[in-house]
């Protein structure tokens, strides 16, 4: 029986000692953390699956509280969990409009090329060759699919024109494609926005015209004809303010270069440029 | 708290080894014979369920800072108890599992389930979750041990069936010895996960758009 | 925009949901730009009060933090003590059974190596390293030979064997109790009685694959063969010391 | 303090029976962290540090346990030490080196469940190493882990960026198969007998 007494004494003493050390350490090394991180973390499933794009749930909780990630960043969370997190953050989920990624380029095979690139099938690698990559337009999508590899939801693919294209239904706005795209061509737009500017070229009109068959040449027709003043030309590129845009489609009709298009024109997401 | 969902999750969609990639140390090392796989699987399931129950009982008492230390002590106690009981009453299983019984303590499945699930739910769901995850784990272990044993040893059901020798399918001279060594473990698990992703891909493809 | 003001310390410029696409068209994906700007309260603004407090360890034990520190220590102490108690009890229950079983196992191994009734342990001997115990095999009081418990290193690690030696120093049998050899390689030496029976009748020093007392090892399992041979030699030297 | 034994322990722990590829311990964090090189390095050093310290402390605790005849308590006591140590390191890093703490993220608490750390402590006891030998074994075991995880992370980064495995092999399956091939390569060292 002595063995049991010894065992209890030794392990008890060890446990107590470590309890003390940890308690003191936690006080000395205390880092002021936003209390809400703990709350959000306890609502998250804790499976550290990485679906939200962060390294585990703790990182995702910190991002949500710091405002870097949307309240519904965790794809695995059930409806109740997301609304609970939204309540902690003082945001009601319905107001947080669903946002998805969108590739602002339509060139691909139809963009002129400075040279024929044979090498690592990866955008970052291709971009390094010749300073601005194989495309004559320095802003266009290179079409090597780095974004496709990163997307864990299969929401982004290279379409038949060699340009990355997002399927808004599958996109959970985890922003991993935006992070990995070296050209920063992928941006975040509201889910139900229809009218999209399919170009990111900031070159002057004439240069853009020679670089690619589907580029914005800043002819300003869209700006003049937009009834609600949603379209403006900034930095040699047409820009739509979705708070004002009424999806009337006049700019898409007027655009001679077919750069502004209504991507939901016939109910399904059309290939970015229909010939 | 519907049991059906938990069972489906434990066995398939959230399988601890194939999906969450936990508990791989023992999976890769132990699955060289059928009896090993079964013995390990069953003991992990028992320990997982027991520790889930205790941890969900204690969840209110344990402060956050010593959460991990406390859970680990509970798990270690159960493991040592199972180890002692196995050595006393089932020596042959204890013999073949060898050094891997104490390593169940650091088997990530148990601590991960304790931290992710048991510390947030009441006792009954925690117990069921422990059971389901344990079964999922045992299932994968058995599948792997059958494959590795068949390829590496040419027998089926060694250690258990027909007096420990197992049914000899082809003589062990032609067996791929590599499968019994660590290399085989990695390859088999890799192919298994690929198979699972392929099945999920196809079913998602059919059921998807 | 009500939603925008409700989001505290949101330092992102013009990032309300309805923001014009202008904010987005600059092409800088919001996530990338954001992580650069530090969101957490800046570290240098640490006020003096907090530094003074952290220093005094004793202050911590008696100060306002006392209940928290105490609670942590007591909980861990309680859990560990309870665990130890449980373990101690299980240990006491299973200890006799385990001892009996190991005893049984070694006795069975010894019987396989050298037929005898019982095997009293011989005390007070300087045993060569590797030999853990030396037993005298007696048949109704008459010593028939000796049995050695030996441990040596094989391929996978330590292994323990039992070696029987008759009165004129010849090996009567070898059997392995515990080993960690790799399956299908080391086990071909260690677990097959056919290979181990090749030792029977040999005298010390036993040499591997050569010499008068020759033991042919298994190809591909040299380490295991060496390990077993070393153990047998250790046993033989121990018994020869006793015989002379 | 004979150096040949220490060197043979060190070489054995790093190459011959490397914790990952030969002894199969610590695969969960090895798989989890090796996506990027910097987290792999951070994890490798953190594991080396914890393993070295844990081996040292466990040696003394084992002395105590053996003297009182409590061998069965080894696992529980060791794992308690390791868990407390990791928690302490986590708090220390969070305060002193937030950058490394952020990089390691969720994988720091995972070190507690890292079989390699407890495996090293238990093997120290099994092989009856002296204090110096157990510390050397712990540290070199950690270095073996570091070597394995850095090699694996570099391969995995290229794999992730460039390789085009079939759809269902993407992600963990291809990583596992690469690890299998590396284990085969490390198998080559197993015949090496040192001194």
Short mmCIF file of C-alpha atoms in Angstrom, two decimals, chain A:
data_model
loop_
_atom_site.label_atom_id
_atom_site.label_comp_id
_atom_site.label_asym_id
_atom_site.label_seq_id
_atom_site.Cartn_x
_atom_site.Cartn_y
_atom_site.Cartn_z
CA UNK A 1 0.00 0.00 0.00
CA UNK A 2 3.02 2.18 0.53
CA UNK A 3 3.42 2.30 -3.24
CA UNK A 4 0.07 4.04 -3.63
CA UNK A 5 0.96 6.61 -0.99
CA UNK A 6 4.26 7.36 -2.69
CA UNK A 7 2.56 7.53 -6.09
CA UNK A 8 -0.08 9.96 -4.88
CA UNK A 9 2.48 12.11 -3.10
CA UNK A 10 4.92 12.28 -6.00
CA UNK A 11 2.42 12.92 -8.78
CA UNK A 12 0.38 15.24 -6.59
CA UNK A 13 3.49 17.27 -5.77
CA UNK A 14 4.49 17.36 -9.45
CA UNK A 15 1.01 18.40 -10.52
CA UNK A 16 0.83 21.07 -7.85
CA UNK A 17 4.30 22.39 -8.68
CA UNK A 18 3.49 22.66 -12.37
CA UNK A 19 0.13 24.21 -11.59
CA UNK A 20 1.93 26.87 -9.57
CA UNK A 21 4.62 27.43 -12.22
CA UNK A 22 2.05 27.74 -14.98
CA UNK A 23 -0.18 30.03 -12.94
CA UNK A 24 2.70 32.37 -12.12
CA UNK A 25 4.00 32.19 -15.66
CA UNK A 26 0.58 32.99 -17.08
CA UNK A 27 0.47 36.09 -14.89
CA UNK A 28 4.01 37.27 -15.70
CA UNK A 29 3.75 36.58 -19.40
CA UNK A 30 0.21 37.92 -19.66
CA UNK A 31 -0.43 39.44 -23.07
CA UNK A 32 -3.47 41.70 -23.20
CA UNK A 33 -5.76 39.87 -25.61
CA UNK A 34 -9.18 40.96 -26.77
CA UNK A 35 -11.57 38.85 -24.61
CA UNK A 36 -13.81 38.31 -27.63
CA UNK A 37 -11.13 36.15 -29.26
CA UNK A 38 -11.74 33.54 -26.58
CA UNK A 39 -15.49 33.69 -27.12
CA UNK A 40 -15.23 33.39 -30.90
CA UNK A 41 -12.70 30.60 -30.54
CA UNK A 42 -15.03 28.60 -28.31
CA UNK A 43 -17.81 28.85 -30.92
CA UNK A 44 -15.56 27.73 -33.77
CA UNK A 45 -15.48 23.92 -34.21
CA UNK A 46 -11.83 23.77 -33.17
CA UNK A 47 -10.96 21.18 -35.79
CA UNK A 48 -8.13 23.39 -37.15
CA UNK A 49 -8.99 22.19 -40.67
CA UNK A 50 -7.63 25.33 -42.41
CA UNK A 51 -10.70 25.74 -44.67
CA UNK A 52 -10.92 29.43 -43.67
CA UNK A 53 -7.43 29.99 -45.02
CA UNK A 54 -5.90 30.63 -41.59
CA UNK A 55 -3.51 28.37 -39.67
CA UNK A 56 -6.13 26.88 -37.37
CA UNK A 57 -9.12 28.18 -35.44
CA UNK A 58 -7.17 30.41 -33.03
CA UNK A 59 -5.71 32.37 -35.95
CA UNK A 60 -9.13 32.56 -37.60
CA UNK A 61 -10.71 33.84 -34.34
CA UNK A 62 -8.07 36.57 -34.04
CA UNK A 63 -8.61 37.54 -37.69
CA UNK A 64 -12.39 37.77 -37.20
CA UNK A 65 -12.06 39.92 -34.06
CA UNK A 66 -9.42 42.10 -35.70
CA UNK A 67 -11.79 42.55 -38.62
CA UNK A 68 -9.40 41.02 -41.13
CA UNK A 69 -11.78 38.15 -41.88
CA UNK A 70 -15.56 38.21 -42.52
CA UNK A 71 -17.81 36.94 -39.74
CA UNK A 72 -18.68 33.87 -41.81
CA UNK A 73 -14.99 33.12 -42.50
CA UNK A 74 -15.37 29.58 -41.18
CA UNK A 75 -16.94 27.46 -43.96
CA UNK A 76 -17.42 24.54 -41.56
CA UNK A 77 -19.51 26.54 -39.08
CA UNK A 78 -23.20 25.79 -38.92
CA UNK A 79 -25.71 28.64 -39.29
CA UNK A 80 -26.20 28.88 -35.52
CA UNK A 81 -22.46 29.14 -34.88
CA UNK A 82 -22.02 31.91 -37.49
CA UNK A 83 -24.91 33.96 -36.08
CA UNK A 84 -23.43 33.49 -32.59
CA UNK A 85 -20.06 34.81 -33.79
CA UNK A 86 -21.81 37.68 -35.52
CA UNK A 87 -23.59 38.48 -32.25
CA UNK A 88 -20.23 38.56 -30.42
CA UNK A 89 -18.84 40.90 -33.06
CA UNK A 90 -21.94 43.08 -32.95
CA UNK A 91 -22.64 42.46 -36.64
CA UNK A 92 -25.83 40.82 -37.89
CA UNK A 93 -25.02 38.26 -40.54
CA UNK A 94 -27.79 39.29 -42.96
CA UNK A 95 -26.29 42.79 -43.19
CA UNK A 96 -22.88 41.32 -43.96
CA UNK A 97 -23.63 40.88 -47.62
CA UNK A 98 -22.09 37.81 -49.21
CA UNK A 99 -18.96 38.65 -51.19
CA UNK A 100 -17.12 36.55 -53.72
CA UNK A 101 -13.89 36.74 -55.71
CA UNK A 102 -13.82 37.94 -59.32
CA UNK A 103 -11.02 37.85 -61.94
CA UNK A 104 -10.73 41.25 -63.58
CA UNK A 105 -9.21 40.17 -66.89
CA UNK A 106 -10.57 38.71 -70.15
CA UNK A 107 -7.46 38.57 -72.33
CA UNK A 108 -5.82 35.14 -71.94
CA UNK A 109 -5.24 33.64 -75.39
CA UNK A 110 -6.39 36.85 -77.05
CA UNK A 111 -3.88 39.07 -75.26
CA UNK A 112 -0.74 39.71 -77.29
CA UNK A 113 2.43 38.16 -75.99
CA UNK A 114 5.97 39.50 -75.88
CA UNK A 115 7.45 35.98 -76.01
CA UNK A 116 6.36 32.37 -75.86
CA UNK A 117 6.89 31.22 -72.25
CA UNK A 118 8.00 27.60 -71.66
CA UNK A 119 8.82 26.92 -68.00
CA UNK A 120 7.32 26.26 -64.60
CA UNK A 121 3.52 26.19 -64.98
CA UNK A 122 3.13 28.75 -62.24
CA UNK A 123 2.06 32.39 -62.44
CA UNK A 124 4.66 33.69 -60.00
CA UNK A 125 7.44 31.96 -61.92
CA UNK A 126 6.11 33.14 -65.31
CA UNK A 127 5.84 36.71 -64.08
CA UNK A 128 9.53 36.81 -63.20
CA UNK A 129 10.61 36.18 -66.78
CA UNK A 130 11.27 39.41 -68.68
CA UNK A 131 10.24 41.66 -65.82
CA UNK A 132 6.48 41.71 -66.47
CA UNK A 133 5.89 38.20 -67.74
CA UNK A 134 4.95 36.90 -71.19
CA UNK A 135 1.92 39.13 -71.74
CA UNK A 136 2.47 42.49 -73.38
CA UNK A 137 -0.15 43.89 -70.96
CA UNK A 138 1.63 44.07 -67.59
CA UNK A 139 -1.63 43.67 -65.62
CA UNK A 140 -3.30 40.67 -67.25
CA UNK A 141 -4.01 37.17 -65.88
CA UNK A 142 -1.21 34.75 -66.91
CA UNK A 143 -3.51 31.75 -66.80
CA UNK A 144 -1.11 29.22 -65.19
CA UNK A 145 -3.60 28.39 -62.44
CA UNK A 146 -1.76 29.24 -59.21
CA UNK A 147 -5.13 30.40 -57.89
CA UNK A 148 -6.73 27.13 -58.98
CA UNK A 149 -4.21 25.11 -56.95
CA UNK A 150 -4.85 27.18 -53.84
CA UNK A 151 -8.63 27.11 -53.91
CA UNK A 152 -9.84 24.35 -51.57
CA UNK A 153 -13.42 24.78 -52.77
CA UNK A 154 -12.81 24.28 -56.52
CA UNK A 155 -14.41 27.66 -57.20
CA UNK A 156 -11.85 28.97 -59.67
CA UNK A 157 -10.81 27.44 -63.01
CA UNK A 158 -8.94 28.44 -66.14
CA UNK A 159 -11.66 28.83 -68.81
CA UNK A 160 -11.34 28.05 -72.47
CA UNK A 161 -9.84 31.48 -73.12
CA UNK A 162 -6.92 30.74 -70.77
CA UNK A 163 -8.12 33.13 -68.10
CA UNK A 164 -8.99 32.27 -64.49
CA UNK A 165 -12.72 32.42 -63.86
CA UNK A 166 -14.59 32.26 -60.52
CA UNK A 167 -17.78 30.27 -60.01
CA UNK A 168 -19.53 32.60 -57.50
CA UNK A 169 -21.74 29.84 -56.09
CA UNK A 170 -18.76 27.81 -54.86
CA UNK A 171 -16.64 30.77 -53.73
CA UNK A 172 -16.55 31.24 -49.93
CA UNK A 173 -14.47 34.46 -50.07
CA UNK A 174 -11.58 32.84 -48.19
CA UNK A 175 -9.28 35.17 -50.21
CA UNK A 176 -6.53 32.61 -50.71
CA UNK A 177 -6.60 33.12 -54.49
CA UNK A 178 -6.21 36.88 -54.00
CA UNK A 179 -3.21 36.32 -51.78
CA UNK A 180 -1.48 33.96 -54.20
CA UNK A 181 -2.19 35.81 -57.49
CA UNK A 182 1.05 37.64 -58.37
CA UNK A 183 -0.80 40.06 -60.70
CA UNK A 184 -3.39 40.86 -57.96
CA UNK A 185 -6.03 40.52 -60.70
CA UNK A 186 -8.58 38.83 -58.39
CA UNK A 187 -10.67 41.21 -56.31
CA UNK A 188 -13.65 40.92 -53.99
CA UNK A 189 -17.05 41.92 -55.30
CA UNK A 190 -20.61 41.56 -53.94
CA UNK A 191 -22.12 38.16 -54.84
CA UNK A 192 -25.16 39.46 -56.66
CA UNK A 193 -23.37 42.19 -58.64
CA UNK A 194 -24.04 41.64 -62.38
CA UNK A 195 -22.09 44.28 -64.29
CA UNK A 196 -18.36 43.62 -64.20
CA UNK A 197 -15.38 45.41 -65.69
CA UNK A 198 -13.33 42.55 -67.13
CA UNK A 199 -10.01 44.36 -67.35
CA UNK A 200 -7.35 45.72 -64.96
CA UNK A 201 -5.05 47.39 -67.48
CA UNK A 202 -3.86 50.82 -66.31
CA UNK A 203 -2.13 51.65 -69.60
CA UNK A 204 -3.35 54.56 -71.73
CA UNK A 205 -6.08 53.72 -74.25
CA UNK A 206 -3.81 53.41 -77.32
CA UNK A 207 -1.28 51.18 -75.49
CA UNK A 208 -4.09 49.03 -74.07
CA UNK A 209 -5.61 48.64 -77.53
CA UNK A 210 -2.34 47.29 -78.94
CA UNK A 211 -1.76 45.03 -75.90
CA UNK A 212 -4.99 43.09 -75.94
CA UNK A 213 -8.15 42.61 -78.01
CA UNK A 214 -10.36 42.96 -74.90
CA UNK A 215 -8.96 45.94 -72.99
CA UNK A 216 -10.49 49.18 -71.75
CA UNK A 217 -9.32 52.03 -73.99
CA UNK A 218 -10.88 54.72 -71.68
CA UNK A 219 -13.28 55.91 -74.41
CA UNK A 220 -15.51 57.10 -71.50
CA UNK A 221 -18.75 55.99 -73.32
CA UNK A 222 -19.80 54.01 -70.25
CA UNK A 223 -19.18 57.00 -67.96
CA UNK A 224 -21.31 59.31 -70.16
CA UNK A 225 -24.21 56.92 -70.57
CA UNK A 226 -24.51 55.69 -67.02
CA UNK A 227 -27.80 57.07 -65.64
CA UNK A 228 -26.87 56.59 -61.97
CA UNK A 229 -23.28 57.83 -62.33
CA UNK A 230 -22.00 54.44 -61.05
CA UNK A 231 -19.26 54.10 -63.68
CA UNK A 232 -16.20 56.37 -63.51
CA UNK A 233 -12.85 56.22 -65.25
CA UNK A 234 -10.02 56.15 -62.73
CA UNK A 235 -6.41 55.30 -63.54
CA UNK A 236 -7.24 54.62 -67.22
CA UNK A 237 -9.76 51.92 -66.29
CA UNK A 238 -13.56 51.88 -65.90
CA UNK A 239 -14.67 51.43 -62.31
CA UNK A 240 -18.17 50.58 -61.03
CA UNK A 241 -19.49 51.73 -57.64
CA UNK A 242 -21.85 48.92 -56.62
CA UNK A 243 -23.69 51.10 -54.12
CA UNK A 244 -24.97 53.22 -57.03
CA UNK A 245 -25.07 50.58 -59.77
CA UNK A 246 -28.67 49.57 -60.67
CA UNK A 247 -27.54 46.82 -63.11
CA UNK A 248 -29.41 48.60 -65.95
CA UNK A 249 -26.77 47.32 -68.42
CA UNK A 250 -26.58 50.47 -70.62
CA UNK A 251 -22.80 50.66 -70.10
CA UNK A 252 -22.42 47.01 -71.13
CA UNK A 253 -24.44 47.74 -74.29
CA UNK A 254 -22.47 50.88 -75.10
CA UNK A 255 -18.96 49.46 -74.46
CA UNK A 256 -17.35 49.06 -77.92
CA UNK A 257 -14.67 46.72 -76.58
CA UNK A 258 -17.16 44.43 -74.75
CA UNK A 259 -14.98 44.89 -71.60
CA UNK A 260 -17.96 45.75 -69.40
CA UNK A 261 -20.34 42.78 -69.45
CA UNK A 262 -23.37 41.51 -67.55
CA UNK A 263 -22.02 38.14 -66.48
CA UNK A 264 -25.52 36.88 -65.52
CA UNK A 265 -27.07 37.99 -68.81
CA UNK A 266 -28.85 34.66 -69.52
CA UNK A 267 -29.16 33.17 -66.06
CA UNK A 268 -25.85 31.35 -65.92
CA UNK A 269 -22.32 32.63 -65.57
CA UNK A 270 -21.25 33.16 -69.14
CA UNK A 271 -17.66 32.65 -70.25
CA UNK A 272 -16.10 36.01 -69.68
CA UNK A 273 -16.15 37.09 -73.30
CA UNK A 274 -18.46 35.33 -75.77
CA UNK A 275 -16.35 35.87 -78.91
#
